[in-house]
Short mmCIF file of C-alpha atoms in Angstrom, two decimals:
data_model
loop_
_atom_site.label_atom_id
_atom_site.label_comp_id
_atom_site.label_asym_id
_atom_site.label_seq_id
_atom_site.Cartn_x
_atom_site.Cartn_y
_atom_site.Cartn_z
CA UNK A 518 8.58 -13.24 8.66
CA UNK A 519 11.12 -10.54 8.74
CA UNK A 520 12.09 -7.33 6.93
CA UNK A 521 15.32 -6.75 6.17
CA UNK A 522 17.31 -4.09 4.72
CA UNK A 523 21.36 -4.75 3.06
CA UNK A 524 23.63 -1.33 2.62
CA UNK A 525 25.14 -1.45 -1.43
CA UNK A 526 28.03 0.75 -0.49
CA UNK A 527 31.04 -0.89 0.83
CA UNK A 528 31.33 2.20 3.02
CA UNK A 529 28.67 1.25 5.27
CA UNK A 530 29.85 -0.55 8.58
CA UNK A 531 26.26 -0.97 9.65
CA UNK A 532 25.58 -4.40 7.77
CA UNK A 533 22.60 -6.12 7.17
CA UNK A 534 19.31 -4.62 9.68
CA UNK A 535 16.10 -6.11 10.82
CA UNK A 536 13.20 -3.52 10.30
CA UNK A 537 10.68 -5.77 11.15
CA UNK A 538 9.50 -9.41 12.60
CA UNK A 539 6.12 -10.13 11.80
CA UNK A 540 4.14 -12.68 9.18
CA UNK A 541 4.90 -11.68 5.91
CA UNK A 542 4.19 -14.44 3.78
CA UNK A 543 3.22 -12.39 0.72
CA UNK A 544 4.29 -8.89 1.41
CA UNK A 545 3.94 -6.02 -0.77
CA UNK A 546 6.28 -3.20 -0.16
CA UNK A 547 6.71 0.38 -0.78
CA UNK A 548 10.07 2.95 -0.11
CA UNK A 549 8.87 6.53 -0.13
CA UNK A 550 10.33 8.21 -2.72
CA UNK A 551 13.06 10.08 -0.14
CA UNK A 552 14.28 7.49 0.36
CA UNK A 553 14.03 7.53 4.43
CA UNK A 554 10.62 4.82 5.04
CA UNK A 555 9.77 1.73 3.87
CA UNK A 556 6.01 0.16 4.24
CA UNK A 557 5.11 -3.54 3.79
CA UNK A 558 1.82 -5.25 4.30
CA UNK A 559 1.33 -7.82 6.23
CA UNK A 560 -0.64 -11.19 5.79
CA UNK A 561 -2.92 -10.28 9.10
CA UNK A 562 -4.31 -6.89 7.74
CA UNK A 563 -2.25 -4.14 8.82
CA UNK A 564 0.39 -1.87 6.96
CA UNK A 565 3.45 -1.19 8.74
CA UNK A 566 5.76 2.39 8.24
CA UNK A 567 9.14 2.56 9.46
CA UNK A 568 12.52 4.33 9.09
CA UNK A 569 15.12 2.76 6.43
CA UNK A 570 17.55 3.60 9.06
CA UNK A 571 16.13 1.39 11.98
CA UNK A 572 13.65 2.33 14.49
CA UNK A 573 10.24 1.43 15.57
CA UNK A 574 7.34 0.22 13.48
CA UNK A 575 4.55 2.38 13.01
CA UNK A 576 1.17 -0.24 12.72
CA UNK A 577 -1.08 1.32 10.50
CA UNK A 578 -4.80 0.12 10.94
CA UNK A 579 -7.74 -0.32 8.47
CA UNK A 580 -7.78 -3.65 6.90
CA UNK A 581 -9.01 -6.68 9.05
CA UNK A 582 -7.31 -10.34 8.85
CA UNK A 583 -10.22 -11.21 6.19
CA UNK A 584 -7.61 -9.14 3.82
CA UNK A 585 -4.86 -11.06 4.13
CA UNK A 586 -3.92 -11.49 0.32
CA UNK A 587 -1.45 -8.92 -1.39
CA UNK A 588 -2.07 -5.90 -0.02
CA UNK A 589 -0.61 -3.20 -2.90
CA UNK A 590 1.09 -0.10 -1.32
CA UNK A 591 2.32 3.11 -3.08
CA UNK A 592 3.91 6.23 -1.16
CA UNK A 593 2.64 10.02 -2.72
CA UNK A 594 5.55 12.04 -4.55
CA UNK A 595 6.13 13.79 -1.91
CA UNK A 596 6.23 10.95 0.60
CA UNK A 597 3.52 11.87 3.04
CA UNK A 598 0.28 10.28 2.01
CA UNK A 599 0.49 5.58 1.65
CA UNK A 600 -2.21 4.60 -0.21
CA UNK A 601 -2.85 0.54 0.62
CA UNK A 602 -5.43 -1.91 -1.16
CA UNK A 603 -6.24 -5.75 -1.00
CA UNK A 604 -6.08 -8.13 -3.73
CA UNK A 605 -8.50 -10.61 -1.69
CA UNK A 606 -10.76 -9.98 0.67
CA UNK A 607 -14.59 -9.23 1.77
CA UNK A 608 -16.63 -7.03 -0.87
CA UNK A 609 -16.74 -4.15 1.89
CA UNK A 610 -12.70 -4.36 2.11
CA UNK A 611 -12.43 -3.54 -1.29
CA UNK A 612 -11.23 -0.05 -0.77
CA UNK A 613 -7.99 2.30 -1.04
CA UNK A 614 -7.16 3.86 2.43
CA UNK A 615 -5.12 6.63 2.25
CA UNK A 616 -3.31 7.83 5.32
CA UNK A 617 -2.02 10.80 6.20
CA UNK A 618 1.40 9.71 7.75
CA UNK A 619 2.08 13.24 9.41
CA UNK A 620 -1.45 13.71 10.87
CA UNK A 621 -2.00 10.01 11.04
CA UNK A 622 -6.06 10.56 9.34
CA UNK A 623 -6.86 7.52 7.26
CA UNK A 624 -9.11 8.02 4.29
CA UNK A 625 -10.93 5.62 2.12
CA UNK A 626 -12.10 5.57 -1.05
CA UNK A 627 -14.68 3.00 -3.04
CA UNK A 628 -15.73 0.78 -2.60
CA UNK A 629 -14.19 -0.25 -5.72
CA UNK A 630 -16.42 -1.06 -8.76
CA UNK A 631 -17.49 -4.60 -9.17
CA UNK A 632 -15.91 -5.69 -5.54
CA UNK A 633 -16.93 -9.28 -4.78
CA UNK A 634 -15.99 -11.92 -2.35
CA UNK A 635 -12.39 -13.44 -2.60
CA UNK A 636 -10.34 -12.04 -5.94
CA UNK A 637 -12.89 -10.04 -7.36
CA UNK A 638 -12.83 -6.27 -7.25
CA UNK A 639 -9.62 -6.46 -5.95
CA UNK A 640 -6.64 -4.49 -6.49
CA UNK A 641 -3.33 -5.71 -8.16
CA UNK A 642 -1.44 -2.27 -7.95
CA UNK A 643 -1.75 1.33 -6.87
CA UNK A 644 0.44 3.93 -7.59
CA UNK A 645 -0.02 7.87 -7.23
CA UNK A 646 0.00 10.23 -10.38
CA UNK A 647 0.25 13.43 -7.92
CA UNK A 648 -0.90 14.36 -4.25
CA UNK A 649 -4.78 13.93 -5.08
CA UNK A 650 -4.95 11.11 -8.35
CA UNK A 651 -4.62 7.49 -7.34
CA UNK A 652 -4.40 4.88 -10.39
CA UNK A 653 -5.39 1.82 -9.44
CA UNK A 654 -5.15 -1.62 -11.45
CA UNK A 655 -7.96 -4.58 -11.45
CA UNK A 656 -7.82 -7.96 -12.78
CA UNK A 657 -11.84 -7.93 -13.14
CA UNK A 658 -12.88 -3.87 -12.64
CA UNK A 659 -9.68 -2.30 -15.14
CA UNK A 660 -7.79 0.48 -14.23
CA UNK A 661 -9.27 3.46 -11.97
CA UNK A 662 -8.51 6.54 -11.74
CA UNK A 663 -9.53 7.91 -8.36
CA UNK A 664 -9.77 11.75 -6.78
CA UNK A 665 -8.33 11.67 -3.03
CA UNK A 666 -10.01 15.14 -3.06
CA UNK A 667 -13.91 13.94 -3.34
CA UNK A 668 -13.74 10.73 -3.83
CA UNK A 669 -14.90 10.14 -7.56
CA UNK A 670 -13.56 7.48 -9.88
CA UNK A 671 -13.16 6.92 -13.32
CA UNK A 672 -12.75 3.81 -15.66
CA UNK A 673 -9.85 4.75 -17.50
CA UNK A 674 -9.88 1.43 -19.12
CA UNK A 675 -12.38 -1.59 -18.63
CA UNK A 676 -9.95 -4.37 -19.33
CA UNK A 677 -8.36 -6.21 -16.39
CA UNK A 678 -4.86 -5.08 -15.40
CA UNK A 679 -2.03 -6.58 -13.52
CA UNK A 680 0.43 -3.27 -12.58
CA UNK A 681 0.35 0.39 -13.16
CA UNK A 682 3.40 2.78 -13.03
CA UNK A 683 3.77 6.55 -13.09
CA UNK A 684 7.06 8.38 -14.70
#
């Protein structure tokens, strides 16, 4: 039930620091690639931004307590867009929401293709290729490519996948 961040330099007085209390029994978490934010999901449905360096939690909003299973995260390159989407959940929860973290908008694309009660249709990982391309890994749809821009998806590969990464 907490978030917790160690320093790895010796130089650092600060010590260990609580970013967060809240259930986490199976978190997912995401640092944004400057290195300044970290995001974690939480087993009640929201996503939750804050500052590496302490601070207040920003509650991000979108995903009801029905979605309370693994919730994949994935920060843009640039670090202003989180994309967020459920393992387990509702058919109609089977989405990625994007939000803007500067203008706060939230958008949402899928639902994703075969989305089901429970496990199926749900997402393992997500991970951003560039501002507008979201790859996203299924155990029972495959891996999706998806287009922030309009919305439109493509099966990049129909068998089931566990975790994507982008060099």
């Amino acid at each position: 039930g907490t978030l917790r961040t160690w320093p790895l330099s010796a130089e650092d007085a600060d010590g260990e620091r609580i970013l967060l209390r809240h259930v986490l029994d199976d978190p997912r978490i995401a640092v944004d690639p400057r290195g300044d934010r970290v995001a974690v999901s939480a087993d009640d449905g929201p996503v939750f931004v804050m500052p590496l360096e302490g601070g207040t939690a920003r509650r991000l909003e979108g995903f009801s307590a029905r979605t309370d299973w693994a919730t994949s995260l994935a920060f843009s390159p640039d670090g202003r867009l989180l994309a967020a989407a459920p393992l387990w959940g509702p058919p109609e929860e089977k989405v990625i929401r994007v939000w803007d973290l500067e203008s706060g908008a939230c958008h949402v694309l899928g639902p994703l293709p075969g989305a089901g009660e429970g496990f199926v249709g749900g997402v393992n990982d997500v991970a951003f290729v560039d501002g507008d391309h979201i790859v996203a890994s299924s155990g029972t749809a495959g891996l999706l490519l998806y287009d922030r821009r309009d919305g439109t998806h493509r099966i990049l590969s129909p068998r089931p996948g566990a975790a994507v990464a982008v060099g």
